[in-house]
Amino acid sequence: MRIKQLYLGFGIGITLGLFKANLAFAQQKSYTLSGFVTDGVSARPLSGVLVSVRNQYTRTRPDGYYRLEVPADTALPVAYSLSGYQNREIILRLMTDRQQPITLTVQTKELKEVVVKSASVRASESVQMSGLSIPIEQVKAMPTLLGEKDVIKALQLLPGVQKGSEGSTGLYVRGGGPDQNLVLLDDIPVYHTSHLFGFFSLFNGDAIESVDLTKGGFPARFGGRLSSVIELKARDGDREKLHGEGGIGLISSRMTLEGPIAKGKSSFLISARRTYADLLLNLIQTGASDQNGYFYDLNLKTTFDVSPSNTISLTAYTGEDRFIYNTKGTITRENGKANWRNAAAALRWNHRFSNRLQATTALLYTHYNSTVNLVRNVVRDTERASYRLQNKSYIEDFSLKTDFNWALGEKHTIRTGLILTAHHFRPSTYTSVDEAVQGPESVLMNRDTWEAAAYVEDTYVPFPQLKINAGIRYSGFRTGTKDYLQPEPRLAIAYSLPRNWAVKASAASMSQYVHLLANSGFGLPTDLWIPSTQRTKPQLSKQAAFGVAKDFRSGFTFTAEGFYKTMDRMVSYKEGSTSLAYTISGSGSWEDQITQGRGWSYGAEFLLQKKTGRFTGWAGYTLSWTKQQFDKLNFGRWFYARYDRRHDLSLVGIYHLNANVTLSSTWVYGTSPALTMPQGQYWISNNSGLDLLGSDKAYYTGRVFEEYGRRNGFRAAPYQHLDVAVQFHKKKRRFERTWEISVYNLYNQQNPFIYYFDTVDVSTDPKVKKYENRLKQVTLFPIMPSVSYGFKF
């Protein structure tokens, strides 16, 4: 009943708002000023340009477009400004709607002060809540593991975002899992976002123009995940001149080339990256031999201005990882192969019907598949046992998406659209013990499903101090003969106070119809994507947040937020299950191995950020709690989630010493995550299940069993490390080069990667043997210096 009343209230509010806007529009004596703002040299569209007319202002969108309602006047001053560019002002005689394209020129003063461009809207001006952005210039200047620039790892340093294991690209946003993040590359959903077992992300920073994170207060146009939206915009190529840039690092090299196809009207950009990661693999896989591994990725984007009102762009991505290893022990010999790849493409058409109405239509394709094969042979004397595992994950999507943006008068901006997606899932698994009992590969499913959604949202400005974004998304999912339908209301409110302060509040409901089954926190390619079924229901979440924002004249922005979030029907393996492979014997459905439960996350987040000037960076702090409860886990009692961290602090600083030297540093600290560890051990001899090699072999006929206590009842050691880097820039006659020297984990903090028990001889009497189990930890990354070389031409 409450939900129906809420939807009715949304409908009445939007209807009254539209009526008032139409009435106001009919009575006003003003005209529309619109156009595109571009770089005067490259003709690239400029995002975030401040366009002001007396006491009214707006900012350009990512495609450089702006629109502003202004009064009729014979001498109207219009100002355009963006950090890093020369300000420009023109005088217009506006007696009708007018399109006014503008070009801005890069500042050419002597670089006593280095200016970093920013494309962000001031926090106190925006109705959006729980949204964060990092300028790509900052991402490229930050110190990183082995010098590999990574936009996803940069997001881990923001409040409300927890990292997974040491050095990984996993994101846990406000208590949600990595599968609950909607990652979009030019509107294309990306399912698996990492290379090299999670240590590097898919996204080459040279091919990315902007990255934005929304972790709450979701507008109605976003859906399909519970916890966050990560928007990555692929960079457009230069429309005027041919350019290139690249780099050589310790584990990979990269190259980007861009330029015009038809000068001033179309462009291309192609970016490639390939690793030579064998040295790093030797550090990670100790004890392995005959190993080899690599990854590569390729980005392509072309943009065509077909006419002043029509733009077509094509974005494409492909990437692959391969890893092979062999071990040769006295008793055991093991070999494994892992291969996983992503492919994505988007054909987008932007059409402007008028200064007030435009539409974007896109055909989207994404594909992810992984195959892991492991074989372990146990050999003693003339006897042998063979253990085999094969896991395959496969998902393929085709989508049609259209969005309309309608500026309805001065007070209303309506966005509406729909999306239809065809999913195809084909996960499979296979295990065997001894060649004599091998069975066929178990295809868990070969299923086509459909997902659709329609939305409408209105950004309503009843008066300059108050902004409201209200909307509703209605999503549906068909799997087999089962249909799921879910309304998702959204509301965000921002009220501006004097001295650039603002208070904000938001509430949002989200649905998720695809699930990731993971038996570890490392984001391994053995994880399986599965759809909702008649038994496995969609995940749901509700989130409310309240906060304040303040913009300072010095360029700093401060935000503070409190949030409360619930998650229902979360998916996990049951106790004792680490794979769905047990079903190959015909013992039951794969769904018997999984369970669904619920979770809660709540806390407070603080961010002080600066995006422009010689000194940039941020300080972020999170205080949070994340709990879960499953009827089939931990005897039905609630427990802390694995990546529940009470305190999380990050400091990022980038200082442009002069035009040739850039200094940067990051320091992170996080209190201990929650882990499940055994509390005791016991030994069972003559276990018939281990008699494969003969009962006379005592080594194989006994097993140590571990007794576990409360789930995630053990707290690991706190996590911290300091990273530093210095970049040396120099402009040559025909190109610019950059040398970077960086150090990861400068003071060699021994952060735990995994824990294990080791039996230690503590005997004091040589005639009496006494052993104790000691808890030990593995540290993955000690202090690690690196050097890289970059160039532009």
PDB file of C-alpha atoms in Angstrom, residues 427-550:
ATOM      1  CA  PRO A 427      28.009 -21.652 -17.815  1.00  0.00           C
ATOM      2  CA  SER A 428      29.420 -25.167 -17.417  1.00  0.00           C
ATOM      3  CA  THR A 429      31.549 -27.108 -14.973  1.00  0.00           C
ATOM      4  CA  TYR A 430      33.227 -30.503 -14.834  1.00  0.00           C
ATOM      5  CA  THR A 431      35.189 -32.414 -12.209  1.00  0.00           C
ATOM      6  CA  SER A 432      36.570 -35.944 -11.990  1.00  0.00           C
ATOM      7  CA  VAL A 433      38.697 -38.061  -9.704  1.00  0.00           C
ATOM      8  CA  ASP A 434      40.782 -40.659 -11.537  1.00  0.00           C
ATOM      9  CA  GLU A 435      40.465 -41.147 -15.274  1.00  0.00           C
ATOM     10  CA  ALA A 436      38.337 -44.256 -14.784  1.00  0.00           C
ATOM     11  CA  VAL A 437      35.396 -42.241 -13.445  1.00  0.00           C
ATOM     12  CA  GLN A 438      35.494 -39.254 -15.761  1.00  0.00           C
ATOM     13  CA  GLY A 439      32.138 -37.902 -16.756  1.00  0.00           C
ATOM     14  CA  PRO A 440      30.913 -35.504 -19.436  1.00  0.00           C
ATOM     15  CA  GLU A 441      31.090 -31.748 -19.094  1.00  0.00           C
ATOM     16  CA  SER A 442      28.124 -30.496 -17.073  1.00  0.00           C
ATOM     17  CA  VAL A 443      26.398 -27.587 -18.843  1.00  0.00           C
ATOM     18  CA  LEU A 444      24.511 -25.931 -16.013  1.00  0.00           C
ATOM     19  CA  MET A 445      22.266 -24.117 -18.445  1.00  0.00           C
ATOM     20  CA  ASN A 446      21.983 -22.908 -22.018  1.00  0.00           C
ATOM     21  CA  ARG A 447      19.426 -20.195 -21.600  1.00  0.00           C
ATOM     22  CA  ASP A 448      18.189 -17.104 -23.407  1.00  0.00           C
ATOM     23  CA  THR A 449      16.605 -14.436 -21.245  1.00  0.00           C
ATOM     24  CA  TRP A 450      15.144 -10.996 -21.874  1.00  0.00           C
ATOM     25  CA  GLU A 451      15.523  -7.858 -19.812  1.00  0.00           C
ATOM     26  CA  ALA A 452      13.691  -4.584 -20.479  1.00  0.00           C
ATOM     27  CA  ALA A 453      13.237  -1.258 -18.741  1.00  0.00           C
ATOM     28  CA  ALA A 454      11.487   2.059 -19.313  1.00  0.00           C
ATOM     29  CA  TYR A 455      12.033   5.218 -17.292  1.00  0.00           C
ATOM     30  CA  VAL A 456      11.080   8.845 -16.943  1.00  0.00           C
ATOM     31  CA  GLU A 457      12.748  11.448 -14.745  1.00  0.00           C
ATOM     32  CA  ASP A 458      12.300  15.174 -14.290  1.00  0.00           C
ATOM     33  CA  THR A 459      14.837  17.659 -12.970  1.00  0.00           C
ATOM     34  CA  TYR A 460      12.573  20.355 -11.579  1.00  0.00           C
ATOM     35  CA  VAL A 461      13.830  23.766 -10.410  1.00  0.00           C
ATOM     36  CA  PRO A 462      10.838  25.552  -8.802  1.00  0.00           C
ATOM     37  CA  PHE A 463      13.155  28.379  -7.720  1.00  0.00           C
ATOM     38  CA  PRO A 464      16.938  28.825  -8.033  1.00  0.00           C
ATOM     39  CA  GLN A 465      17.774  27.460  -4.561  1.00  0.00           C
ATOM     40  CA  LEU A 466      15.810  24.190  -4.902  1.00  0.00           C
ATOM     41  CA  LYS A 467      16.441  21.358  -7.353  1.00  0.00           C
ATOM     42  CA  ILE A 468      14.478  18.111  -7.465  1.00  0.00           C
ATOM     43  CA  ASN A 469      15.155  15.031  -9.555  1.00  0.00           C
ATOM     44  CA  ALA A 470      12.165  12.668  -9.381  1.00  0.00           C
ATOM     45  CA  GLY A 471      11.615   9.643 -11.543  1.00  0.00           C
ATOM     46  CA  ILE A 472      10.597   6.045 -11.836  1.00  0.00           C
ATOM     47  CA  ARG A 473      12.086   3.094 -13.655  1.00  0.00           C
ATOM     48  CA  TYR A 474      10.006   0.024 -14.467  1.00  0.00           C
ATOM     49  CA  SER A 475      12.068  -3.066 -15.235  1.00  0.00           C
ATOM     50  CA  GLY A 476      11.188  -6.587 -16.275  1.00  0.00           C
ATOM     51  CA  PHE A 477      12.940  -9.914 -16.813  1.00  0.00           C
ATOM     52  CA  ARG A 478      11.809 -13.101 -18.559  1.00  0.00           C
ATOM     53  CA  THR A 479      13.598 -16.378 -17.802  1.00  0.00           C
ATOM     54  CA  GLY A 480      12.049 -19.557 -19.126  1.00  0.00           C
ATOM     55  CA  THR A 481       8.336 -19.269 -18.363  1.00  0.00           C
ATOM     56  CA  LYS A 482       8.851 -16.926 -15.397  1.00  0.00           C
ATOM     57  CA  ASP A 483       8.389 -13.147 -15.594  1.00  0.00           C
ATOM     58  CA  TYR A 484       9.644 -10.644 -13.027  1.00  0.00           C
ATOM     59  CA  LEU A 485       8.378  -7.047 -12.967  1.00  0.00           C
ATOM     60  CA  GLN A 486       9.778  -4.451 -10.618  1.00  0.00           C
ATOM     61  CA  PRO A 487       9.013  -0.702 -10.155  1.00  0.00           C
ATOM     62  CA  GLU A 488      12.007   1.349  -9.002  1.00  0.00           C
ATOM     63  CA  PRO A 489      11.149   4.866  -7.734  1.00  0.00           C
ATOM     64  CA  ARG A 490      13.916   7.463  -7.381  1.00  0.00           C
ATOM     65  CA  LEU A 491      14.063  10.859  -5.685  1.00  0.00           C
ATOM     66  CA  ALA A 492      16.879  13.373  -5.082  1.00  0.00           C
ATOM     67  CA  ILE A 493      16.553  16.862  -3.585  1.00  0.00           C
ATOM     68  CA  ALA A 494      19.166  19.606  -3.227  1.00  0.00           C
ATOM     69  CA  TYR A 495      18.692  22.967  -1.522  1.00  0.00           C
ATOM     70  CA  SER A 496      21.319  25.700  -1.915  1.00  0.00           C
ATOM     71  CA  LEU A 497      22.279  27.834   1.058  1.00  0.00           C
ATOM     72  CA  PRO A 498      24.347  31.038   1.224  1.00  0.00           C
ATOM     73  CA  ARG A 499      28.145  30.882   0.870  1.00  0.00           C
ATOM     74  CA  ASN A 500      28.034  27.951  -1.584  1.00  0.00           C
ATOM     75  CA  TRP A 501      26.584  25.439   0.890  1.00  0.00           C
ATOM     76  CA  ALA A 502      23.935  22.888  -0.082  1.00  0.00           C
ATOM     77  CA  VAL A 503      21.949  20.205   1.736  1.00  0.00           C
ATOM     78  CA  LYS A 504      20.899  17.086  -0.139  1.00  0.00           C
ATOM     79  CA  ALA A 505      18.771  13.988   0.354  1.00  0.00           C
ATOM     80  CA  SER A 506      17.976  10.999  -1.835  1.00  0.00           C
ATOM     81  CA  ALA A 507      16.134   7.670  -1.922  1.00  0.00           C
ATOM     82  CA  ALA A 508      16.371   4.959  -4.554  1.00  0.00           C
ATOM     83  CA  SER A 509      15.220   1.413  -5.250  1.00  0.00           C
ATOM     84  CA  MET A 510      17.263  -0.893  -7.530  1.00  0.00           C
ATOM     85  CA  SER A 511      16.854  -4.368  -9.069  1.00  0.00           C
ATOM     86  CA  GLN A 512      19.424  -6.853 -10.381  1.00  0.00           C
ATOM     87  CA  TYR A 513      18.568  -9.865 -12.530  1.00  0.00           C
ATOM     88  CA  VAL A 514      22.048 -11.373 -13.094  1.00  0.00           C
ATOM     89  CA  HIS A 515      24.260 -12.885 -10.381  1.00  0.00           C
ATOM     90  CA  LEU A 516      27.926 -13.742  -9.924  1.00  0.00           C
ATOM     91  CA  LEU A 517      28.774 -16.943  -8.060  1.00  0.00           C
ATOM     92  CA  ALA A 518      32.228 -16.487  -6.535  1.00  0.00           C
ATOM     93  CA  ASN A 519      34.080 -18.786  -4.154  1.00  0.00           C
ATOM     94  CA  SER A 520      36.799 -16.256  -3.368  1.00  0.00           C
ATOM     95  CA  GLY A 521      37.274 -12.527  -3.114  1.00  0.00           C
ATOM     96  CA  PHE A 522      39.909 -12.339  -5.829  1.00  0.00           C
ATOM     97  CA  GLY A 523      37.675 -12.009  -8.932  1.00  0.00           C
ATOM     98  CA  LEU A 524      39.017 -15.188 -10.523  1.00  0.00           C
ATOM     99  CA  PRO A 525      37.839 -16.414 -13.938  1.00  0.00           C
ATOM    100  CA  THR A 526      36.374 -19.502 -12.186  1.00  0.00           C
ATOM    101  CA  ASP A 527      33.497 -17.273 -11.031  1.00  0.00           C
ATOM    102  CA  LEU A 528      30.213 -17.987 -12.851  1.00  0.00           C
ATOM    103  CA  TRP A 529      27.573 -15.567 -14.136  1.00  0.00           C
ATOM    104  CA  ILE A 530      24.034 -16.916 -13.875  1.00  0.00           C
ATOM    105  CA  PRO A 531      20.600 -15.347 -14.522  1.00  0.00           C
ATOM    106  CA  SER A 532      17.615 -15.173 -12.241  1.00  0.00           C
ATOM    107  CA  THR A 533      15.407 -18.248 -12.531  1.00  0.00           C
ATOM    108  CA  GLN A 534      12.133 -19.383 -11.054  1.00  0.00           C
ATOM    109  CA  ARG A 535      14.008 -20.487  -7.915  1.00  0.00           C
ATOM    110  CA  THR A 536      16.808 -17.897  -7.876  1.00  0.00           C
ATOM    111  CA  LYS A 537      14.985 -14.590  -7.603  1.00  0.00           C
ATOM    112  CA  PRO A 538      16.280 -11.118  -8.577  1.00  0.00           C
ATOM    113  CA  GLN A 539      18.273  -9.102  -6.049  1.00  0.00           C
ATOM    114  CA  LEU A 540      16.703  -5.923  -4.662  1.00  0.00           C
ATOM    115  CA  SER A 541      18.076  -2.940  -2.783  1.00  0.00           C
ATOM    116  CA  LYS A 542      16.787   0.226  -1.169  1.00  0.00           C
ATOM    117  CA  GLN A 543      19.018   3.121  -0.146  1.00  0.00           C
ATOM    118  CA  ALA A 544      18.481   6.469   1.544  1.00  0.00           C
ATOM    119  CA  ALA A 545      21.124   9.171   2.044  1.00  0.00           C
ATOM    120  CA  PHE A 546      21.428  12.664   3.504  1.00  0.00           C
ATOM    121  CA  GLY A 547      24.364  15.039   3.223  1.00  0.00           C
ATOM    122  CA  VAL A 548      25.849  18.489   2.814  1.00  0.00           C
ATOM    123  CA  ALA A 549      28.167  19.990   0.190  1.00  0.00           C
ATOM    124  CA  LYS A 550      30.349  23.090   0.209  1.00  0.00           C
TER     125      LYS A 550
END
